[in-house]
CSV table of C-alpha atoms and ligand atoms in Angstrom, one decimal:
chain,number,residue,atom,x,y,z
R,1,MET,CA,65.8,-52.5,17.9
R,2,ALA,CA,65.5,-49.2,20.2
R,3,LYS,CA,66.8,-50.7,24.4
R,4,ARG,CA,63.4,-49.6,27.2
R,5,GLU,CA,63.2,-50.7,30.4
R,6,TRP,CA,60.5,-53.0,30.2
R,7,LYS,CA,59.2,-53.1,34.2
R,8,GLU,CA,58.0,-55.9,36.2
R,9,ILE,CA,54.1,-55.7,37.0
R,10,ARG,CA,54.1,-59.0,38.9
R,11,LYS,CA,56.1,-62.6,39.2
R,12,PHE,CA,54.4,-65.3,37.8
R,13,GLU,CA,56.4,-68.8,37.3
R,14,GLU,CA,55.6,-69.3,33.8
R,15,ILE,CA,54.8,-65.9,32.5
R,16,LEU,CA,56.3,-62.7,32.6
R,17,PHE,CA,54.1,-59.4,32.8
R,18,GLU,CA,56.5,-56.2,32.5
R,19,GLU,CA,55.0,-52.5,31.4
R,20,TYR,CA,56.5,-49.8,29.6
R,21,ASN,CA,55.2,-46.3,29.4
R,22,GLY,CA,51.0,-47.4,29.4
R,23,ILE,CA,52.1,-50.5,27.2
R,24,ALA,CA,51.3,-54.2,28.9
R,25,LYS,CA,53.8,-56.9,28.1
R,26,ILE,CA,52.6,-60.7,28.5
R,27,THR,CA,55.6,-63.1,27.9
R,28,ILE,CA,54.6,-66.8,27.7
R,29,ASN,CA,58.1,-67.9,29.6
R,30,ARG,CA,58.4,-71.4,28.4
R,31,PRO,CA,61.4,-71.5,25.4
R,32,ARG,CA,62.7,-75.0,26.2
R,33,TYR,CA,59.1,-76.1,25.4
R,34,ARG,CA,58.6,-73.6,22.2
R,35,ASN,CA,56.3,-71.9,25.2
R,36,ALA,CA,53.5,-74.8,24.7
R,37,PHE,CA,51.3,-73.9,27.7
R,38,THR,CA,50.0,-76.0,30.8
R,39,PRO,CA,47.7,-75.5,33.2
R,40,LYS,CA,49.8,-73.6,35.5
R,41,THR,CA,50.4,-71.1,32.3
R,42,THR,CA,47.0,-70.3,31.3
R,43,LEU,CA,45.8,-69.4,35.5
R,44,GLU,CA,48.9,-67.0,35.2
R,45,LEU,CA,48.1,-65.4,31.3
R,46,SER,CA,44.6,-64.9,32.9
R,47,GLN,CA,45.7,-63.8,36.3
R,48,ALA,CA,47.9,-61.3,34.1
R,49,PHE,CA,45.0,-60.4,31.5
R,50,ALA,CA,42.0,-59.5,34.6
R,51,GLN,CA,45.2,-57.2,36.0
R,52,CYS,CA,45.5,-55.3,32.5
R,53,ARG,CA,41.8,-54.5,32.3
R,54,GLU,CA,42.0,-53.7,36.1
R,55,LEU,CA,44.7,-51.1,35.9
R,56,GLN,CA,44.0,-47.6,34.3
R,57,ARG,CA,47.4,-46.9,32.9
R,58,ILE,CA,47.6,-50.1,30.8
R,59,ARG,CA,46.1,-49.0,27.7
R,60,VAL,CA,47.5,-51.3,25.0
R,61,VAL,CA,48.7,-55.3,25.9
R,62,LEU,CA,50.7,-57.0,23.7
R,63,LEU,CA,51.5,-61.0,23.8
R,64,THR,CA,54.6,-62.9,22.9
R,65,GLY,CA,56.7,-66.4,23.7
R,66,ALA,CA,60.0,-65.8,24.7
R,67,MET,CA,63.0,-65.7,22.5
R,68,SER,CA,65.6,-68.9,22.6
R,69,GLU,CA,69.0,-68.1,23.7
R,70,VAL,CA,71.2,-66.9,21.3
R,71,PRO,CA,74.7,-68.5,21.0
R,72,GLU,CA,77.8,-66.7,20.9
R,73,GLY,CA,78.5,-65.7,17.0
R,74,LYS,CA,74.5,-66.4,16.0
R,75,THR,CA,72.2,-63.8,15.4
R,76,LEU,CA,68.4,-63.5,16.3
R,77,GLY,CA,67.4,-64.5,13.3
R,78,ASP,CA,69.6,-67.6,12.9
R,79,VAL,CA,68.1,-69.1,16.3
R,80,LYS,CA,64.3,-70.7,16.3
R,81,HIS,CA,61.7,-68.7,18.4
R,82,ALA,CA,57.8,-69.8,19.2
R,83,PHE,CA,55.5,-67.2,20.2
R,84,CYS,CA,53.6,-70.9,21.3
R,85,SER,CA,53.1,-74.3,20.0
R,86,GLY,CA,49.8,-74.9,22.2
R,87,GLY,CA,48.8,-76.7,25.0
R,88,ASP,CA,51.5,-78.9,26.5
R,89,MET,CA,51.7,-82.1,25.7
R,90,HIS,CA,53.4,-83.7,28.3
R,91,VAL,CA,50.7,-83.1,30.3
R,92,LYS,CA,48.0,-83.9,28.0
R,93,GLY,CA,45.7,-86.5,29.6
R,94,ARG,CA,41.9,-87.8,29.6
R,95,GLY,CA,39.4,-84.8,29.5
R,96,GLY,CA,41.9,-82.1,28.9
R,97,TYR,CA,45.3,-81.1,30.5
R,98,ILE,CA,46.4,-82.4,33.7
R,99,ASP,CA,47.2,-79.7,36.4
R,100,ASP,CA,48.8,-80.1,39.6
R,101,GLU,CA,46.7,-80.9,41.6
R,102,GLY,CA,45.0,-83.8,39.1
R,103,VAL,CA,42.7,-81.9,37.4
R,104,PRO,CA,42.2,-81.7,33.5
R,105,ARG,CA,41.8,-78.3,32.5
R,106,LEU,CA,40.8,-76.7,29.0
R,107,SER,CA,41.6,-73.1,30.6
R,108,VAL,CA,43.1,-71.7,27.1
R,109,LEU,CA,39.5,-71.4,26.2
R,110,ASP,CA,39.1,-68.7,29.4
R,111,VAL,CA,42.0,-67.0,28.2
R,112,GLN,CA,41.1,-66.8,24.2
R,113,MET,CA,37.6,-65.0,25.6
R,114,GLN,CA,39.4,-62.6,27.9
R,115,ILE,CA,41.5,-61.5,24.9
R,116,ARG,CA,38.6,-61.2,23.3
R,117,ARG,CA,36.1,-59.2,26.3
R,118,LEU,CA,39.3,-56.9,27.3
R,119,PRO,CA,38.2,-53.7,26.5
R,120,LYS,CA,41.7,-52.4,25.8
R,121,PRO,CA,43.7,-53.8,21.4
R,122,VAL,CA,46.4,-56.3,22.4
R,123,ILE,CA,48.4,-57.2,19.7
R,124,ALA,CA,50.3,-60.1,19.2
R,125,MET,CA,53.5,-59.8,19.1
R,126,VAL,CA,54.6,-63.1,17.1
R,127,ASN,CA,58.3,-64.1,17.0
R,128,GLY,CA,58.3,-67.9,16.0
R,129,TYR,CA,55.6,-70.5,16.1
R,130,ALA,CA,52.7,-70.6,16.4
R,131,ILE,CA,51.3,-73.6,16.5
R,132,GLY,CA,47.9,-75.5,17.8
R,133,GLY,CA,46.1,-73.4,20.6
R,134,GLY,CA,49.3,-71.1,19.5
R,135,HIS,CA,47.6,-70.1,16.3
R,136,VAL,CA,44.3,-69.9,18.1
R,137,LEU,CA,46.1,-67.0,20.8
R,138,HIS,CA,47.2,-64.9,17.7
R,139,LEU,CA,44.0,-64.9,16.2
R,140,VAL,CA,42.0,-64.4,19.0
R,141,CYS,CA,44.5,-60.8,19.8
R,142,ASP,CA,43.2,-58.0,18.0
R,143,LEU,CA,46.2,-57.2,15.6
R,144,THR,CA,49.1,-59.5,14.9
R,145,ILE,CA,52.5,-57.9,14.2
R,146,ALA,CA,54.6,-60.9,13.4
R,147,SER,CA,58.6,-62.2,12.4
R,148,GLU,CA,59.7,-63.0,9.4
R,149,ASN,CA,60.5,-66.3,10.5
R,150,ALA,CA,57.0,-66.4,12.2
R,151,ILE,CA,55.3,-69.8,11.1
R,152,PHE,CA,51.7,-70.3,11.5
R,153,GLY,CA,49.7,-73.3,11.4
R,154,GLN,CA,47.8,-76.5,13.1
R,155,THR,CA,48.2,-79.6,14.1
R,156,GLY,CA,45.4,-80.7,15.6
R,157,PRO,CA,43.8,-83.8,13.3
R,158,LYS,CA,47.7,-85.1,13.6
R,159,VAL,CA,48.5,-85.0,17.3
R,160,GLY,CA,44.5,-86.0,19.0
R,161,SER,CA,43.3,-82.8,19.2
R,162,PHE,CA,41.3,-79.9,17.7
R,163,ASP,CA,39.3,-76.1,18.6
R,164,ALA,CA,36.6,-76.3,16.9
R,165,GLY,CA,35.8,-73.0,18.8
R,166,PHE,CA,37.3,-69.5,17.4
R,167,GLY,CA,39.9,-71.1,16.0
R,168,SER,CA,37.9,-72.6,13.4
R,169,SER,CA,35.2,-70.4,13.1
R,170,TYR,CA,36.7,-67.3,13.5
R,171,LEU,CA,39.8,-68.5,11.6
R,172,ALA,CA,37.3,-69.1,8.8
R,173,ARG,CA,35.9,-65.3,9.1
R,174,ILE,CA,39.3,-64.6,8.7
R,175,VAL,CA,40.5,-66.3,6.0
R,176,GLY,CA,37.6,-67.8,4.5
R,177,GLN,CA,36.0,-71.1,4.5
R,178,LYS,CA,37.9,-72.9,2.0
R,179,LYS,CA,41.2,-72.1,3.5
R,180,ALA,CA,40.1,-72.6,6.8
R,181,ARG,CA,39.8,-76.4,6.2
R,182,GLU,CA,42.6,-76.3,4.3
R,183,ILE,CA,44.4,-75.3,7.5
R,184,TRP,CA,42.8,-78.1,9.9
R,185,PHE,CA,42.6,-80.4,8.0
R,186,MET,CA,46.1,-80.8,6.0
R,187,CYS,CA,48.1,-78.9,9.3
R,188,ARG,CA,50.4,-77.4,6.9
R,189,GLN,CA,53.2,-74.5,8.6
R,190,TYR,CA,52.6,-71.3,6.6
R,191,SER,CA,55.2,-68.1,6.4
R,192,ALA,CA,54.8,-65.2,8.3
R,193,LYS,CA,54.3,-63.4,4.1
R,194,GLU,CA,51.6,-66.6,4.0
R,195,ALA,CA,49.9,-65.3,6.5
R,196,GLU,CA,50.3,-61.9,5.9
R,197,GLU,CA,48.5,-62.0,2.2
R,198,MET,CA,45.4,-64.4,3.8
R,199,GLY,CA,45.2,-61.5,6.0
R,200,MET,CA,45.5,-63.7,9.5
R,201,VAL,CA,48.8,-60.7,10.3
R,202,ASN,CA,48.9,-57.4,9.9
R,203,LYS,CA,52.0,-57.0,8.8
R,204,VAL,CA,55.1,-59.0,9.1
R,205,VAL,CA,58.8,-57.2,10.0
R,206,PRO,CA,62.2,-58.2,10.5
R,207,ILE,CA,62.7,-59.8,14.3
R,208,GLU,CA,64.9,-57.2,15.2
R,209,GLN,CA,62.6,-54.5,14.2
R,210,LEU,CA,59.3,-56.3,15.8
R,211,GLU,CA,59.3,-55.3,19.1
R,212,ASP,CA,59.5,-51.9,18.2
R,213,GLU,CA,56.8,-52.2,15.1
R,214,CYS,CA,54.7,-53.2,18.2
R,215,VAL,CA,55.2,-50.1,20.7
R,216,SER,CA,55.2,-48.4,17.7
R,217,TRP,CA,51.3,-49.3,17.0
R,218,ALA,CA,50.7,-49.5,20.5
R,219,GLU,CA,51.6,-46.1,20.9
R,220,THR,CA,50.4,-44.8,18.2
R,221,MET,CA,46.7,-46.3,19.0
R,222,MET,CA,47.3,-45.1,23.1
R,223,GLU,CA,47.0,-41.4,20.9
R,224,ARG,CA,43.2,-42.7,20.0
R,225,SER,CA,40.2,-42.1,21.7
R,226,PRO,CA,40.2,-45.1,25.2
R,227,ILE,CA,36.4,-45.3,23.9
R,228,ALA,CA,36.0,-44.9,20.8
R,229,LEU,CA,38.3,-48.1,20.6
R,230,ARG,CA,36.3,-49.8,22.9
R,231,MET,CA,33.5,-49.7,21.4
R,232,ILE,CA,34.7,-50.6,18.0
R,233,LYS,CA,36.3,-53.6,19.2
R,234,ALA,CA,32.7,-54.1,21.1
R,235,GLY,CA,30.9,-53.8,18.5
R,236,LEU,CA,32.8,-56.3,15.9
R,237,ASN,CA,33.5,-59.3,18.7
R,238,ALA,CA,28.8,-58.4,18.7
R,239,GLU,CA,28.8,-59.2,15.1
R,240,LEU,CA,30.0,-62.5,15.2
R,241,ASP,CA,29.3,-62.9,19.1
R,242,GLY,CA,25.2,-63.2,19.0
R,243,GLN,CA,23.7,-62.3,22.1
R,244,ALA,CA,27.2,-62.6,24.1
R,245,GLY,CA,28.6,-60.0,21.5
R,246,ILE,CA,25.8,-57.9,22.3
R,247,GLN,CA,25.8,-58.3,25.9
R,248,GLN,CA,29.4,-57.0,26.2
R,249,LEU,CA,28.2,-54.4,23.9
R,250,ALA,CA,25.3,-53.5,25.5
R,251,GLY,CA,26.9,-53.6,28.7
R,252,ASP,CA,29.5,-51.0,27.3
R,253,CYS,CA,26.4,-48.8,26.3
R,254,THR,CA,25.0,-48.4,30.1
R,255,MET,CA,28.6,-47.8,31.2
R,256,LEU,CA,28.3,-44.8,28.9
R,257,TYR,CA,25.0,-44.1,29.8
R,258,TYR,CA,25.7,-43.9,33.4
R,259,PHE,CA,27.9,-40.8,32.8
R,260,LEU,CA,24.7,-38.5,31.8
R,261,ASP,CA,22.2,-36.4,34.2
R,262,GLU,CA,19.2,-38.4,32.6
R,263,ALA,CA,20.9,-41.8,33.9
R,264,GLN,CA,21.6,-40.1,37.2
R,265,GLU,CA,18.3,-38.6,37.9
R,266,GLY,CA,16.8,-41.7,37.6
R,267,GLY,CA,18.5,-43.1,40.7
R,268,LYS,CA,18.1,-39.8,42.7
R,269,ALA,CA,14.7,-39.3,42.6
R,270,PHE,CA,14.2,-43.0,43.4
R,271,LEU,CA,16.3,-41.9,46.8
R,272,GLU,CA,14.3,-38.7,47.3
R,273,LYS,CA,11.1,-40.6,47.1
R,274,ARG,CA,9.6,-38.5,44.0
R,275,LYS,CA,8.8,-38.6,40.4
R,276,PRO,CA,11.8,-38.3,37.8
R,277,ASN,CA,11.6,-35.8,35.6
R,278,PHE,CA,13.1,-36.5,32.6
R,279,ASP,CA,12.4,-33.6,30.3
R,280,GLN,CA,14.3,-31.4,31.1
R,281,TYR,CA,16.9,-33.6,29.2
R,282,PRO,CA,17.4,-32.7,24.9
R,283,GLN,CA,15.8,-35.1,22.8
R,284,ILE,CA,17.5,-35.6,19.8
R,285,PRO,CA,16.5,-36.8,16.3
K,1,S0N,C1,56.4,-76.3,16.9
K,1,S0N,C2,56.9,-76.8,16.2
K,1,S0N,C3,56.8,-77.3,15.3
K,1,S0N,C4,58.8,-77.0,16.5
K,1,S0N,O1,59.5,-77.1,15.8
K,1,S0N,P1,61.2,-77.3,15.9
K,1,S0N,O2,61.4,-75.9,15.7
K,1,S0N,O3,61.5,-78.8,15.7
K,1,S0N,O4,61.1,-77.4,17.5
K,1,S0N,P2,60.9,-79.1,18.4
K,1,S0N,O5,61.6,-80.1,18.0
K,1,S0N,O6,59.9,-80.0,18.3
K,1,S0N,O7,60.8,-78.6,19.8
K,1,S0N,C5,61.7,-78.1,21.2
K,1,S0N,C6,61.4,-78.6,21.9
K,1,S0N,O8,60.1,-78.5,22.6
K,1,S0N,C7,59.2,-79.5,22.9
K,1,S0N,N1,57.9,-78.8,22.7
K,1,S0N,C8,57.2,-78.7,21.6
K,1,S0N,N2,56.2,-78.0,21.4
K,1,S0N,C9,55.7,-79.1,22.3
K,1,S0N,C10,54.5,-78.8,23.3
K,1,S0N,N3,53.1,-79.0,22.5
K,1,S0N,N4,54.3,-79.6,24.6
K,1,S0N,C11,55.4,-80.8,24.6
K,1,S0N,N5,56.4,-80.1,24.2
K,1,S0N,C12,56.5,-79.2,22.8
K,1,S0N,C13,59.4,-80.6,22.0
K,1,S0N,O9,59.4,-81.4,22.1
K,1,S0N,C14,60.9,-80.4,22.1
K,1,S0N,O10,61.1,-81.0,23.7
K,1,S0N,P3,62.3,-82.0,23.5
K,1,S0N,O11,64.3,-81.3,23.0
K,1,S0N,O12,62.8,-82.7,24.7
K,1,S0N,O13,62.5,-83.3,22.4
K,1,S0N,C15,56.9,-78.3,16.7
K,1,S0N,O14,57.5,-78.8,18.2
K,1,S0N,C16,55.7,-78.9,17.3
K,1,S0N,O15,55.1,-79.4,16.1
K,1,S0N,N6,54.9,-78.7,18.4
K,1,S0N,C17,54.2,-79.1,18.7
K,1,S0N,C18,52.9,-78.4,18.6
K,1,S0N,C19,52.0,-79.5,18.6
K,1,S0N,O16,50.8,-80.5,17.4
K,1,S0N,N7,50.7,-78.7,19.7
K,1,S0N,C20,49.5,-78.9,20.1
K,1,S0N,C21,48.0,-78.8,19.5
K,1,S0N,N8,47.7,-78.7,20.6
K,1,S0N,C22,46.8,-78.3,21.3
K,1,S0N,O17,47.0,-76.7,21.3
K,1,S0N,C23,45.7,-78.3,21.8
K,1,S0N,C24,44.7,-77.5,22.0
K,1,S0N,C25,43.5,-78.2,22.6
K,1,S0N,O18,43.8,-79.1,23.2
K,1,S0N,C26,42.4,-77.4,22.9
K,1,S0N,C27,41.3,-77.1,21.9
K,1,S0N,C28,40.0,-76.8,22.4
K,1,S0N,C29,39.4,-76.1,23.2
K,1,S0N,C30,40.9,-75.8,24.1
K,1,S0N,C31,42.1,-76.4,24.0
K,1,S0N,C32,43.3,-76.2,25.3
K,1,S0N,O19,44.7,-76.3,25.0
K,1,S0N,O20,42.8,-75.8,26.2
């Protein structure tokens, strides 16, 4: 693995938020619990994704989980790691995951929406277990690159939870209805290779090469037109997200329209108390 200096963007308690050459890396940092998320983790994830949207220098985001400690004499591949094992069972209560004020929350849903709506590519860098709500998190990312040791699966019906939103319907769009039902009804675990064959994973690499591979994909996408990528992401979402998806795509069209003289003319004419002259602009067939 190439040695690269990730620089901290902001300090959090349960995640790491770093950047390197235009790439942000968000790491769920609870390896003791296989990177299960609490309401604090999801709040911090939301804040980091919001900042990724604002920071113009950030072009691609990687989402991953902190690696477990590797004892002396062992290699990365000898040890179990996790991307994310879903909601933290220690704080699962009535109505959701209980935050420090005693309020039940399902705030990972907000994080899922933020990832989908972020106008920049998000790569899930899956370095181990992607289970339960952790599996949904990788699904909603634009791309998934996994290490050979990664394991994918759902546990909901075994442990008293379910995600019938993106975790089911978007899963079915990717792997098909029969397979999606198998994944949820049977609660089996699948290897990275099987996940790749199902179309849930873009590429599988040895764990030592995982970050290099993700950075290389990010760097390739950074050579592409950001607005082209943004519009493609919005279009792919719109096909599935109904009016909410059209709103997102239409919003991007409005942004582009505001760059035109034709749009500026309307506002200028209003302020100058005259009739707008839209005839001066080309009417392309
Ligand atoms: C990941 C698994 C398979 C790893 O197994 P392994 O390697 O044998 O490790 P363990 O010994 O099991 O784990 C090591 C330590 O980590 C703790 N731990 C693991 N996962 C969790 C977790 N999710 N919560 C809390 N602790 C966890 C272990 O307990 C162990 O600790 P110690 O050493 O003290 O024993 C395996 O760990 C596993 O199967 N984990 C559970 C996976 C799971 O079922 N996750 C929850 C699934 N449900 C959700 O994610 C809920 C989603 C949800 O609620 C939702 C639905 C719709 C809309 C919104 C939401 C929402 O979440 O907000």
